[in-house]
Amino acid sequence: MKIKIGSLPLKTDMARIDAVLRLLPAGSHLAVDAMNAFGPERASKTAAALAPLGLMWFEDICDPLDLDAHAGIAAGYAPPIAAGEALFSAAEARLLFRHGGLRPDRDILLFDPAHCYGLPGYLEIIDAAEARGWPRRAFWPHGGHLFSLHVAQALGLGGSEINPSSFPPFGGLADDAVVTNGRAAPPDAPGIGFETKSELMDLFRNLMNG
Ligand code: MG
């Protein structure tokens, strides 16, 4: 699970996080996403408060191009950090890898193949990451949409978020998907997944016919 933080005082966010953690089994099942809200000072205060919680990751902490801030947080916050959602080219990705202080053994890369000039652009980013020692399991493409799910499956990435209530009609899973213990398999069907979501295919058909 993942929740947004950063729009409320730290004390309130910590109470919200605690309430969610109490609902989950033991282990790292919760990530938090600050939506790029923090400057360096607030980021480091929040990181210090989050550090003992065993979170799955701490995402979009500060301005995506403030690489000094990223590096500063990574230097003082040992648990996983997730970044890259708002970077769209291999050149930007290389800057993040070189100057963002991220750690290939634990951190998470959120580049969204739909935002990164499609699959060819996304593959360039994977090549740039692998050249700097990043494993494919570090990639969790942003978006919670079926295209990201298929890309993650095809390229052997770490995973793909599913966001059933956002980004309709692209978000969510195939019509007949089954979620078991928080996980779902991609559809076993030709195509890139959109074909298995009737709401989405109806939209495409209407656009093509219109
Ligand atoms: Mg995010």
Coordinates of C-alpha atoms and ligand atoms in Angstrom, one line a residue:
M1 CA 0.0 0.0 0.0
K2 CA 1.0 3.6 -0.5
I3 CA -0.3 6.8 1.0
K4 CA 0.4 10.4 0.2
I5 CA 2.1 12.7 2.8
G6 CA 3.5 16.2 2.9
S7 CA 0.4 18.4 2.8
L8 CA -0.2 18.3 6.6
P9 CA 2.1 18.9 9.6
L10 CA 4.6 16.1 10.2
K11 CA 2.8 15.2 13.5
T12 CA -0.4 14.7 11.6
D13 CA 1.2 12.7 8.9
M14 CA 2.9 10.5 11.4
A15 CA -0.4 9.7 13.0
R16 CA -1.9 8.8 9.6
I17 CA 1.1 6.6 8.8
D18 CA 0.8 4.9 12.2
A19 CA -3.0 4.3 11.7
V20 CA -2.2 2.5 8.4
L21 CA 0.7 0.5 9.8
R22 CA -1.6 -0.8 12.5
L23 CA -3.8 -2.3 9.8
L24 CA -1.0 -4.1 8.0
P25 CA 0.8 -7.4 8.8
A26 CA 4.4 -7.1 10.1
G27 CA 7.0 -6.2 7.4
S28 CA 7.6 -3.5 4.8
H29 CA 4.1 -3.2 3.3
L30 CA 3.6 0.5 3.3
A31 CA 5.3 3.2 1.1
V32 CA 4.8 6.9 1.4
D33 CA 4.8 9.5 -1.4
A34 CA 5.5 13.2 -0.6
M35 CA 4.5 14.4 -4.1
N36 CA 7.8 16.5 -4.3
A37 CA 6.5 18.7 -1.5
F38 CA 9.5 19.1 0.7
G39 CA 12.5 21.4 0.7
P40 CA 15.7 20.0 2.0
E41 CA 15.1 21.0 5.7
R42 CA 11.5 19.6 5.9
A43 CA 12.7 16.5 3.9
S44 CA 15.4 15.7 6.4
K45 CA 13.1 16.2 9.4
T46 CA 10.5 13.9 7.9
A47 CA 13.2 11.3 6.9
A48 CA 14.4 11.2 10.5
A49 CA 10.9 10.6 11.7
L50 CA 10.2 7.9 9.1
A51 CA 13.5 6.1 9.4
P52 CA 12.5 3.7 12.2
L53 CA 9.2 2.7 10.6
G54 CA 10.4 0.0 8.2
L55 CA 8.6 1.6 5.2
M56 CA 8.8 -0.1 1.8
W57 CA 10.0 3.3 0.4
F58 CA 9.9 7.1 0.7
E59 CA 8.9 8.5 -2.7
D60 CA 9.0 11.9 -4.5
I61 CA 10.6 13.6 -1.5
C62 CA 11.6 16.9 -3.0
D63 CA 11.9 18.7 -6.3
P64 CA 12.8 16.0 -8.8
L65 CA 15.7 18.1 -10.2
D66 CA 17.1 19.1 -6.8
L67 CA 19.8 16.5 -7.0
D68 CA 21.7 18.0 -4.1
A69 CA 18.7 17.6 -1.9
H70 CA 18.3 14.0 -3.0
A71 CA 21.9 13.3 -2.3
G72 CA 21.6 14.9 1.2
I73 CA 18.6 12.8 2.1
A74 CA 20.1 9.6 0.8
A75 CA 23.3 10.3 2.9
G76 CA 21.3 10.4 6.1
Y77 CA 18.3 8.1 5.5
A78 CA 19.2 4.4 5.2
P79 CA 15.8 2.8 4.1
P80 CA 14.7 2.8 0.5
I81 CA 14.1 6.0 -1.4
A82 CA 12.0 6.1 -4.6
A83 CA 12.6 8.7 -7.3
G84 CA 12.4 9.3 -11.0
E85 CA 8.6 9.6 -11.5
A86 CA 8.9 13.2 -12.8
L87 CA 12.0 12.7 -15.0
F88 CA 11.3 11.9 -18.5
S89 CA 14.5 11.3 -20.5
A90 CA 17.6 9.1 -20.4
A91 CA 19.7 12.3 -20.0
E92 CA 17.7 13.3 -16.9
A93 CA 18.0 9.8 -15.6
R94 CA 21.8 9.8 -16.0
L95 CA 21.9 13.0 -14.0
L96 CA 19.9 11.4 -11.2
F97 CA 22.1 8.3 -11.2
R98 CA 25.3 10.4 -11.2
H99 CA 24.4 13.2 -8.7
G100 CA 21.3 12.1 -6.7
G101 CA 23.1 9.9 -4.2
L102 CA 20.8 7.0 -4.8
R103 CA 21.8 3.4 -3.8
P104 CA 21.4 0.7 -6.4
D105 CA 21.2 -2.0 -3.7
R106 CA 18.0 -0.7 -2.2
D107 CA 16.4 2.4 -3.9
I108 CA 13.5 2.3 -6.3
L109 CA 13.2 3.9 -9.8
L110 CA 9.8 5.1 -10.8
F111 CA 10.2 6.3 -14.4
D112 CA 6.9 5.9 -16.2
P113 CA 7.2 4.4 -19.6
A114 CA 4.2 6.3 -20.8
H115 CA 5.9 9.6 -19.9
C116 CA 9.4 8.7 -21.0
Y117 CA 8.9 8.8 -24.8
G118 CA 7.3 5.3 -24.8
L119 CA 9.0 2.0 -24.5
P120 CA 12.1 3.0 -26.6
G121 CA 12.8 5.9 -24.3
Y122 CA 12.2 3.7 -21.2
L123 CA 14.7 1.1 -22.5
E124 CA 17.3 3.8 -22.9
I125 CA 16.8 4.6 -19.2
I126 CA 17.1 1.0 -18.2
D127 CA 20.4 0.7 -20.2
A128 CA 21.7 3.9 -18.5
A129 CA 20.8 2.4 -15.1
E130 CA 22.3 -1.0 -15.8
A131 CA 25.5 0.7 -16.9
R132 CA 25.8 2.2 -13.5
G133 CA 25.1 -1.1 -11.6
W134 CA 21.4 -0.8 -11.1
P135 CA 19.4 -4.1 -11.1
R136 CA 16.2 -4.4 -13.0
R137 CA 14.4 -5.2 -9.7
A138 CA 14.9 -1.5 -8.7
F139 CA 12.4 -0.4 -11.4
W140 CA 8.8 0.0 -10.4
P141 CA 7.3 2.0 -13.2
H142 CA 4.9 4.7 -12.0
G143 CA 1.3 5.0 -13.2
G144 CA -0.7 2.1 -11.9
H145 CA -1.8 1.5 -15.4
L146 CA -1.9 -1.7 -17.5
F147 CA 0.9 -0.6 -19.8
S148 CA 3.3 -0.3 -16.9
L149 CA 2.2 -3.7 -15.6
H150 CA 3.0 -5.3 -19.0
V151 CA 6.3 -3.5 -19.3
A152 CA 7.3 -4.7 -15.8
Q153 CA 6.4 -8.2 -16.7
A154 CA 8.1 -8.2 -20.1
L155 CA 11.4 -6.7 -18.9
G156 CA 11.6 -8.5 -15.5
L157 CA 11.3 -5.4 -13.4
G158 CA 10.7 -5.2 -9.7
G159 CA 7.0 -4.7 -9.9
S160 CA 4.2 -2.3 -10.9
E161 CA 1.8 -0.4 -8.7
I162 CA -1.9 -0.9 -9.2
N163 CA -4.2 2.0 -8.6
P164 CA -7.7 0.9 -8.9
S165 CA -9.3 4.3 -8.2
S166 CA -7.1 6.6 -10.2
F167 CA -6.3 7.3 -13.8
P168 CA -9.5 5.8 -15.2
P169 CA -10.0 4.2 -17.7
F170 CA -6.2 3.3 -17.9
G171 CA -5.8 2.4 -14.3
G172 CA -6.7 -0.8 -12.5
L173 CA -6.5 -4.4 -13.8
A174 CA -8.0 -6.5 -16.5
D175 CA -11.8 -7.2 -16.1
D176 CA -11.2 -10.8 -15.0
A177 CA -8.0 -10.2 -12.9
V178 CA -7.9 -11.8 -9.5
V179 CA -5.9 -10.2 -6.6
T180 CA -4.5 -12.8 -4.2
N181 CA -2.5 -11.7 -1.1
G182 CA -2.0 -8.3 -2.6
R183 CA -0.7 -9.5 -5.9
A184 CA -2.1 -10.0 -9.4
A185 CA -0.8 -11.5 -12.6
P186 CA -1.0 -9.7 -15.9
P187 CA -3.6 -11.1 -18.3
D188 CA -2.5 -14.0 -20.5
A189 CA -3.7 -12.5 -23.7
P190 CA -2.3 -10.9 -26.9
G191 CA -1.6 -7.2 -26.7
I192 CA -0.5 -4.8 -24.0
G193 CA -3.4 -5.3 -21.6
F194 CA -5.8 -2.6 -22.8
E195 CA -7.6 -5.3 -24.8
T196 CA -8.6 -7.0 -21.5
K197 CA -10.3 -3.9 -20.0
S198 CA -13.7 -3.4 -21.6
E199 CA -14.2 0.2 -20.3
L200 CA -11.0 1.2 -22.0
M201 CA -11.6 -0.7 -25.2
D202 CA -15.1 0.9 -25.5
L203 CA -13.4 4.3 -25.3
F204 CA -10.9 3.4 -28.0
R205 CA -13.7 2.0 -30.2
N206 CA -15.8 5.2 -29.8
L207 CA -12.8 7.4 -30.6
M208 CA -12.0 5.3 -33.7
N209 CA -15.6 5.3 -34.9
G210 CA -16.0 9.0 -34.1
Ligands
MG1 MG 4.7 9.5 -6.8

